[in-house]
Amino acid sequence: MKTSMKSIKIKDLAQISGASVQEVEMAIKKNPAIKFNYRLLTVNEQREVISKIQNKLIQNDLPVSGENDPTRWEVGWTEILKSIENSTFTPELLKPQYFKYDIFRLNQNFIKVSDIDFEYNLFTLLRNIAFKKYLSSYSKIIEVGCGTGGNLYALRNLFPEALLIGCDWTKSSLQILDIISQNASKKIEGKFFNMLTLEGKENLQMCQDTAVITIHSMEQLGNSFSPILDYLLYKKPGIVFHLEPIFEFYDSGNDLDDLAIKYHKKKNYLNGYLPALEELERKKMIKVIQKHRTYFGNLFEEQYSLIAWKPEP
Ligand SMILES: C[S@@+](CC[C@H](N)C(=O)[O-])C[C@H]1O[C@@H](n2cnc3c(N)ncnc32)[C@H](O)[C@@H]1O
């Protein structure tokens, strides 16, 4: 028998986003029709999902992060570039291909949704709440690992006057940014940058008026985050904001988290970054403003953890 339908309410969204009810209400006003309906999985469905994850965990050809090779991303973003070139521009075209699931993790349970845009809608809401909360006072915003530029397009609408720069190591990403610029009220600059080698770092000019953001891009570094972290400590932007899967937030004593831990390790996602930031805070080199587990994620992992920090002057 199916389980009963539930809905993520404003107070739940406040808990998920780590923001206040008022901040959520402000963000939701833009799109009041969106509903976040879901149901918990039945015992049988849950068994099937766990077996699907376990099969993934023994798959030999799963792409892993941390290698200095943009090919996989170039292929994916070229696909999106072609579809943008072949149609009239709409921001929906910037949606990465990986927003495709109907089963998610919420508060350490699996849930099933019928709206295929559930994750993308929740992501854009979390993103907009956080952008307003953390980035409003910065005149320059740099996204590192900007992919198709969807986040920058959202930033352009929220902050029409800000200088926006998108960095990525793929050519297709920078080509997409050129097209977005032609369809936005003000240019969004695209710059080559490799987080692993710092190649292109001269493109990342920043000072106190600059916010640096990463969304699902530092996840790709495994434990090789020192080059970019050291560079940020040296350049001292006003704020650094991340929406990334944070390994250290998982609880190994929880069965669902344990699967996420295994998947995170298998994919070689970002590992050790939060402890490194906490150590820098102990040394009074940075101030961590927010570290928040949303308890929301896809079938395999929670990729929406939020961290904001500032280098100490
Ligand atoms: C999962 S996508 C996220 C894209 C975008 N931030 C978003 O939220 O839609 C990861 C992005 O990080 C970029 N990336 C991965 N490793 C990188 C590196 N070493 N240097 C620069 N960009 C990198 C990829 O090319 C890709 O665009």
GROMACS .gro file of C-alpha atoms and ligand atoms in nm:
model
  340
    1MET     CA    1   0.000   0.000   0.000
    2LYS     CA    2   0.121   0.351  -0.090
    3THR     CA    3   0.214   0.589   0.192
    4SER     CA    4   0.021   0.916   0.236
    5MET     CA    5   0.111   1.241   0.055
    6LYS     CA    6   0.291   1.512   0.249
    7SER     CA    7   0.411   1.857   0.163
    8ILE     CA    8   0.722   2.055   0.252
    9LYS     CA    9   0.583   2.362   0.433
   10ILE     CA   10   0.739   2.705   0.487
   11LYS     CA   11   0.869   2.612   0.832
   12ASP     CA   12   1.029   2.298   0.683
   13LEU     CA   13   1.187   2.510   0.411
   14ALA     CA   14   1.329   2.737   0.681
   15GLN     CA   15   1.484   2.433   0.849
   16ILE     CA   16   1.618   2.295   0.519
   17SER     CA   17   1.767   2.626   0.407
   18GLY     CA   18   1.893   2.737   0.749
   19ALA     CA   19   1.712   3.067   0.691
   20SER     CA   20   1.426   3.233   0.877
   21VAL     CA   21   1.058   3.183   0.791
   22GLN     CA   22   1.053   3.548   0.672
   23GLU     CA   23   1.349   3.491   0.440
   24VAL     CA   24   1.175   3.186   0.294
   25GLU     CA   25   0.847   3.375   0.251
   26MET     CA   26   1.025   3.654   0.064
   27ALA     CA   27   1.189   3.406  -0.175
   28ILE     CA   28   0.876   3.201  -0.232
   29LYS     CA   29   0.671   3.510  -0.323
   30LYS     CA   30   0.835   3.503  -0.667
   31ASN     CA   31   0.687   3.161  -0.741
   32PRO     CA   32   0.395   3.097  -0.506
   33ALA     CA   33   0.244   2.823  -0.722
   34ILE     CA   34   0.530   2.578  -0.669
   35LYS     CA   35   0.444   2.295  -0.432
   36PHE     CA   36   0.683   2.043  -0.283
   37ASN     CA   37   0.465   1.733  -0.247
   38TYR     CA   38   0.609   1.395  -0.165
   39ARG     CA   39   0.545   1.063   0.006
   40LEU     CA   40   0.771   0.834   0.205
   41LEU     CA   41   0.872   0.512   0.031
   42THR     CA   42   0.702   0.188   0.127
   43VAL     CA   43   0.920  -0.083   0.282
   44ASN     CA   44   0.938  -0.268  -0.051
   45GLU     CA   45   1.023   0.048  -0.246
   46GLN     CA   46   1.292   0.131   0.008
   47ARG     CA   47   1.440  -0.218  -0.031
   48GLU     CA   48   1.452  -0.171  -0.410
   49VAL     CA   49   1.616   0.171  -0.379
   50ILE     CA   50   1.881   0.042  -0.142
   51SER     CA   51   1.960  -0.242  -0.379
   52LYS     CA   52   1.989   0.010  -0.668
   53ILE     CA   53   2.238   0.215  -0.464
   54GLN     CA   54   2.432  -0.096  -0.367
   55ASN     CA   55   2.458  -0.192  -0.735
   56LYS     CA   56   2.592   0.155  -0.810
   57LEU     CA   57   2.850   0.113  -0.536
   58ILE     CA   58   2.995  -0.196  -0.706
   59GLN     CA   59   2.984  -0.047  -1.058
   60ASN     CA   60   3.334  -0.035  -1.210
   61ASP     CA   61   3.281   0.239  -1.467
   62LEU     CA   62   3.138   0.512  -1.241
   63PRO     CA   63   3.313   0.843  -1.327
   64VAL     CA   64   3.524   0.963  -1.035
   65SER     CA   65   3.630   1.315  -0.937
   66GLY     CA   66   3.972   1.457  -0.863
   67GLU     CA   67   4.143   1.391  -1.197
   68ASN     CA   68   4.282   1.684  -1.394
   69ASP     CA   69   4.065   1.615  -1.698
   70PRO     CA   70   3.766   1.826  -1.808
   71THR     CA   71   3.660   1.591  -2.094
   72ARG     CA   72   3.347   1.454  -1.926
   73TRP     CA   73   3.224   1.804  -1.847
   74GLU     CA   74   3.311   1.934  -2.193
   75VAL     CA   75   3.094   1.661  -2.345
   76GLY     CA   76   2.798   1.735  -2.115
   77TRP     CA   77   2.810   2.113  -2.153
   78THR     CA   78   2.859   2.089  -2.532
   79GLU     CA   79   2.527   1.902  -2.544
   80ILE     CA   80   2.360   2.194  -2.361
   81LEU     CA   81   2.545   2.451  -2.575
   82LYS     CA   82   2.410   2.286  -2.893
   83SER     CA   83   2.053   2.284  -2.764
   84ILE     CA   84   2.081   2.655  -2.674
   85GLU     CA   85   2.229   2.737  -3.016
   86ASN     CA   86   1.945   2.549  -3.187
   87SER     CA   87   1.653   2.714  -3.006
   88THR     CA   88   1.527   3.042  -2.867
   89PHE     CA   89   1.701   3.111  -2.535
   90THR     CA   90   1.513   3.031  -2.215
   91PRO     CA   91   1.677   2.988  -1.871
   92GLU     CA   92   1.533   2.632  -1.850
   93LEU     CA   93   1.784   2.534  -2.119
   94LEU     CA   94   2.062   2.594  -1.864
   95LYS     CA   95   1.936   2.315  -1.637
   96PRO     CA   96   2.213   2.052  -1.607
   97GLN     CA   97   2.120   1.700  -1.723
   98TYR     CA   98   2.164   1.551  -1.374
   99PHE     CA   99   1.835   1.695  -1.242
  100LYS     CA  100   1.648   1.379  -1.337
  101TYR     CA  101   1.550   1.189  -1.021
  102ASP     CA  102   1.213   1.128  -0.857
  103ILE     CA  103   1.346   0.973  -0.537
  104PHE     CA  104   1.531   1.189  -0.283
  105ARG     CA  105   1.663   1.193   0.073
  106LEU     CA  106   1.487   1.418   0.320
  107ASN     CA  107   1.564   1.416   0.692
  108GLN     CA  108   1.734   1.076   0.660
  109ASN     CA  109   1.433   0.916   0.485
  110PHE     CA  110   1.381   0.832   0.120
  111ILE     CA  111   1.092   1.019  -0.042
  112LYS     CA  112   0.922   0.988  -0.381
  113VAL     CA  113   0.785   1.282  -0.578
  114SER     CA  114   0.571   1.302  -0.890
  115ASP     CA  115   0.691   1.644  -1.008
  116ILE     CA  116   1.006   1.584  -1.215
  117ASP     CA  117   1.113   1.944  -1.141
  118PHE     CA  118   1.093   1.891  -0.762
  119GLU     CA  119   1.470   1.894  -0.710
  120TYR     CA  120   1.540   2.177  -0.952
  121ASN     CA  121   1.265   2.391  -0.796
  122LEU     CA  122   1.390   2.323  -0.444
  123PHE     CA  123   1.749   2.386  -0.550
  124THR     CA  124   1.659   2.721  -0.713
  125LEU     CA  125   1.465   2.823  -0.403
  126LEU     CA  126   1.752   2.731  -0.165
  127ARG     CA  127   1.993   2.904  -0.400
  128ASN     CA  128   1.789   3.225  -0.415
  129ILE     CA  129   1.739   3.240  -0.038
  130ALA     CA  130   2.114   3.198   0.015
  131PHE     CA  131   2.210   3.444  -0.260
  132LYS     CA  132   1.992   3.716  -0.105
  133LYS     CA  133   2.114   3.639   0.244
  134TYR     CA  134   2.489   3.621   0.177
  135LEU     CA  135   2.565   3.808  -0.146
  136SER     CA  136   2.347   4.124  -0.141
  137SER     CA  137   2.621   4.359  -0.030
  138TYR     CA  138   2.888   4.256  -0.285
  139SER     CA  139   2.943   4.445  -0.609
  140LYS     CA  140   3.138   4.160  -0.771
  141ILE     CA  141   3.047   3.790  -0.763
  142ILE     CA  142   3.268   3.515  -0.906
  143GLU     CA  143   3.131   3.163  -0.950
  144VAL     CA  144   3.409   2.906  -0.967
  145GLY     CA  145   3.310   2.598  -1.171
  146CYS     CA  146   3.004   2.771  -1.312
  147GLY     CA  147   2.901   2.502  -1.565
  148THR     CA  148   2.604   2.611  -1.776
  149GLY     CA  149   2.576   2.947  -1.598
  150GLY     CA  150   2.229   2.890  -1.449
  151ASN     CA  151   2.341   3.028  -1.112
  152LEU     CA  152   2.489   3.338  -1.274
  153TYR     CA  153   2.170   3.395  -1.473
  154ALA     CA  154   1.976   3.382  -1.142
  155LEU     CA  155   2.229   3.623  -0.987
  156ARG     CA  156   2.189   3.861  -1.278
  157ASN     CA  157   1.813   3.878  -1.209
  158LEU     CA  158   1.865   3.926  -0.834
  159PHE     CA  159   2.153   4.176  -0.865
  160PRO     CA  160   2.118   4.359  -1.200
  161GLU     CA  161   2.414   4.591  -1.136
  162ALA     CA  162   2.671   4.347  -0.995
  163LEU     CA  163   2.983   4.253  -1.190
  164LEU     CA  164   2.936   3.880  -1.251
  165ILE     CA  165   3.216   3.646  -1.353
  166GLY     CA  166   3.184   3.276  -1.429
  167CYS     CA  167   3.495   3.057  -1.427
  168ASP     CA  168   3.521   2.704  -1.554
  169TRP     CA  169   3.779   2.475  -1.713
  170THR     CA  170   3.554   2.386  -2.010
  171LYS     CA  171   3.536   2.589  -2.332
  172SER     CA  172   3.167   2.506  -2.378
  173SER     CA  173   3.081   2.663  -2.043
  174LEU     CA  174   3.244   2.992  -2.146
  175GLN     CA  175   3.063   2.978  -2.483
  176ILE     CA  176   2.729   2.932  -2.303
  177LEU     CA  177   2.807   3.238  -2.087
  178ASP     CA  178   2.850   3.444  -2.406
  179ILE     CA  179   2.501   3.344  -2.518
  180ILE     CA  180   2.353   3.413  -2.173
  181SER     CA  181   2.511   3.759  -2.182
  182GLN     CA  182   2.327   3.838  -2.504
  183ASN     CA  183   2.001   3.746  -2.328
  184ALA     CA  184   2.064   3.916  -1.992
  185SER     CA  185   2.031   4.280  -1.890
  186LYS     CA  186   2.408   4.309  -1.838
  187LYS     CA  187   2.712   4.104  -1.942
  188ILE     CA  188   2.830   3.801  -1.745
  189GLU     CA  189   3.202   3.752  -1.807
  190GLY     CA  190   3.334   3.401  -1.873
  191LYS     CA  191   3.693   3.319  -1.771
  192PHE     CA  192   3.902   3.004  -1.794
  193PHE     CA  193   4.015   2.871  -1.456
  194ASN     CA  194   4.128   2.532  -1.327
  195MET     CA  195   4.075   2.482  -0.952
  196LEU     CA  196   4.327   2.196  -0.934
  197THR     CA  197   4.622   2.372  -1.098
  198LEU     CA  198   4.517   2.739  -1.058
  199GLU     CA  199   4.580   2.781  -1.431
  200GLY     CA  200   4.402   3.105  -1.530
  201LYS     CA  201   4.423   3.251  -1.178
  202GLU     CA  202   4.511   3.591  -1.325
  203ASN     CA  203   4.145   3.594  -1.438
  204LEU     CA  204   4.026   3.590  -1.078
  205GLN     CA  205   4.085   3.942  -0.952
  206MET     CA  206   3.916   3.987  -0.616
  207CYS     CA  207   3.913   4.209  -0.310
  208GLN     CA  208   3.688   4.293  -0.013
  209ASP     CA  209   3.393   4.383  -0.239
  210THR     CA  210   3.403   4.038  -0.402
  211ALA     CA  211   3.201   3.728  -0.318
  212VAL     CA  212   3.326   3.391  -0.443
  213ILE     CA  213   3.076   3.108  -0.475
  214THR     CA  214   3.097   2.740  -0.563
  215ILE     CA  215   2.792   2.524  -0.629
  216HIS     CA  216   2.852   2.151  -0.684
  217SER     CA  217   3.196   2.225  -0.827
  218MET     CA  218   3.437   2.187  -0.536
  219GLU     CA  219   3.272   1.846  -0.487
  220GLN     CA  220   3.481   1.748  -0.790
  221LEU     CA  221   3.812   1.805  -0.611
  222GLY     CA  222   3.822   1.504  -0.376
  223ASN     CA  223   4.084   1.603  -0.120
  224SER     CA  224   4.275   1.828  -0.365
  225PHE     CA  225   4.118   2.152  -0.243
  226SER     CA  226   4.438   2.312  -0.103
  227PRO     CA  227   4.535   2.508  -0.419
  228ILE     CA  228   4.201   2.692  -0.440
  229LEU     CA  229   4.168   2.730  -0.061
  230ASP     CA  230   4.520   2.873  -0.028
  231TYR     CA  231   4.452   3.106  -0.320
  232LEU     CA  232   4.133   3.236  -0.155
  233LEU     CA  233   4.316   3.287   0.175
  234TYR     CA  234   4.581   3.485  -0.011
  235LYS     CA  235   4.337   3.699  -0.216
  236LYS     CA  236   4.095   3.761   0.073
  237PRO     CA  237   3.756   3.807  -0.096
  238GLY     CA  238   3.477   3.953   0.121
  239ILE     CA  239   3.293   3.621   0.151
  240VAL     CA  240   3.316   3.265   0.020
  241PHE     CA  241   2.994   3.071  -0.015
  242HIS     CA  242   2.951   2.702  -0.100
  243LEU     CA  243   2.662   2.469  -0.178
  244GLU     CA  244   2.842   2.134  -0.186
  245PRO     CA  245   2.819   1.779  -0.049
  246ILE     CA  246   3.003   1.789   0.284
  247PHE     CA  247   3.133   1.447   0.382
  248GLU     CA  248   3.177   1.528   0.749
  249PHE     CA  249   2.805   1.606   0.797
  250TYR     CA  250   2.701   1.243   0.744
  251ASP     CA  251   2.634   1.022   1.045
  252SER     CA  252   2.795   0.681   0.998
  253GLY     CA  253   2.551   0.535   1.253
  254ASN     CA  254   2.256   0.603   1.022
  255ASP     CA  255   2.187   0.346   0.748
  256LEU     CA  256   2.094   0.600   0.477
  257ASP     CA  257   2.389   0.821   0.564
  258ASP     CA  258   2.615   0.519   0.557
  259LEU     CA  259   2.516   0.457   0.192
  260ALA     CA  260   2.585   0.825   0.114
  261ILE     CA  261   2.926   0.798   0.282
  262LYS     CA  262   3.008   0.496   0.063
  263TYR     CA  263   2.885   0.673  -0.251
  264HIS     CA  264   3.076   0.993  -0.163
  265LYS     CA  265   3.395   0.789  -0.119
  266LYS     CA  266   3.334   0.589  -0.439
  267LYS     CA  267   3.290   0.914  -0.638
  268ASN     CA  268   3.589   1.070  -0.459
  269TYR     CA  269   3.389   1.381  -0.375
  270LEU     CA  270   3.515   1.668  -0.161
  271ASN     CA  271   3.668   1.534   0.156
  272GLY     CA  272   3.834   1.713   0.447
  273TYR     CA  273   3.730   2.063   0.345
  274LEU     CA  274   3.510   2.145   0.646
  275PRO     CA  275   3.774   2.027   0.898
  276ALA     CA  276   4.032   2.238   0.711
  277LEU     CA  277   3.808   2.545   0.743
  278GLU     CA  278   3.746   2.472   1.111
  279GLU     CA  279   4.122   2.449   1.169
  280LEU     CA  280   4.170   2.785   0.993
  281GLU     CA  281   3.900   2.932   1.217
  282ARG     CA  282   4.082   2.801   1.525
  283LYS     CA  283   4.395   2.977   1.398
  284LYS     CA  284   4.182   3.294   1.357
  285MET     CA  285   4.258   3.311   0.983
  286ILE     CA  286   3.892   3.292   0.880
  287LYS     CA  287   3.546   3.323   1.032
  288VAL     CA  288   3.294   3.052   0.947
  289ILE     CA  289   2.959   3.232   0.921
  290GLN     CA  290   2.740   2.934   0.839
  291LYS     CA  291   2.781   2.556   0.821
  292HIS     CA  292   2.449   2.393   0.764
  293ARG     CA  293   2.335   2.047   0.665
  294THR     CA  294   2.008   2.073   0.471
  295TYR     CA  295   1.920   1.703   0.517
  296PHE     CA  296   1.805   1.707   0.155
  297GLY     CA  297   1.966   1.531  -0.137
  298ASN     CA  298   1.920   1.289  -0.421
  299LEU     CA  299   1.909   0.911  -0.420
  300PHE     CA  300   2.282   0.881  -0.355
  301GLU     CA  301   2.402   1.180  -0.156
  302GLU     CA  302   2.322   1.517   0.003
  303GLN     CA  303   2.476   1.775  -0.226
  304TYR     CA  304   2.310   2.085  -0.077
  305SER     CA  305   2.513   2.152   0.236
  306LEU     CA  306   2.581   2.517   0.287
  307ILE     CA  307   2.902   2.678   0.410
  308ALA     CA  308   2.983   3.051   0.421
  309TRP     CA  309   3.311   3.192   0.552
  310LYS     CA  310   3.514   3.512   0.547
  311PRO     CA  311   3.891   3.551   0.552
  312GLU     CA  312   3.991   3.755   0.858
  313PRO     CA  313   4.132   4.095   0.751
  314LIG     C1  314   2.828   1.962  -1.117
  314LIG     S1  315   2.884   2.090  -1.222
  314LIG     C2  316   2.815   2.233  -1.143
  314LIG     C3  317   2.803   2.350  -1.237
  314LIG     C4  318   2.739   2.474  -1.176
  314LIG     N1  319   2.811   2.522  -1.065
  314LIG     C5  320   2.594   2.448  -1.141
  314LIG     O1  321   2.559   2.455  -1.020
  314LIG     O2  322   2.513   2.426  -1.232
  314LIG     C6  323   3.057   2.099  -1.182
  314LIG     C7  324   3.131   2.206  -1.258
  314LIG     O3  325   3.262   2.218  -1.206
  314LIG     C8  326   3.354   2.230  -1.314
  314LIG     N2  327   3.484   2.182  -1.267
  314LIG     C9  328   3.514   2.059  -1.220
  314LIG     N3  329   3.645   2.053  -1.188
  314LIG    C10  330   3.697   2.175  -1.217
  314LIG    C11  331   3.827   2.231  -1.205
  314LIG     N4  332   3.931   2.158  -1.162
  314LIG     N5  333   3.845   2.360  -1.240
  314LIG    C12  334   3.742   2.434  -1.287
  314LIG     N6  335   3.617   2.387  -1.301
  314LIG    C13  336   3.595   2.258  -1.265
  314LIG    C14  337   3.294   2.144  -1.424
  314LIG     O4  338   3.344   2.178  -1.551
  314LIG    C15  339   3.147   2.176  -1.406
  314LIG     O5  340   3.112   2.289  -1.481
   0.00000   0.00000   0.00000
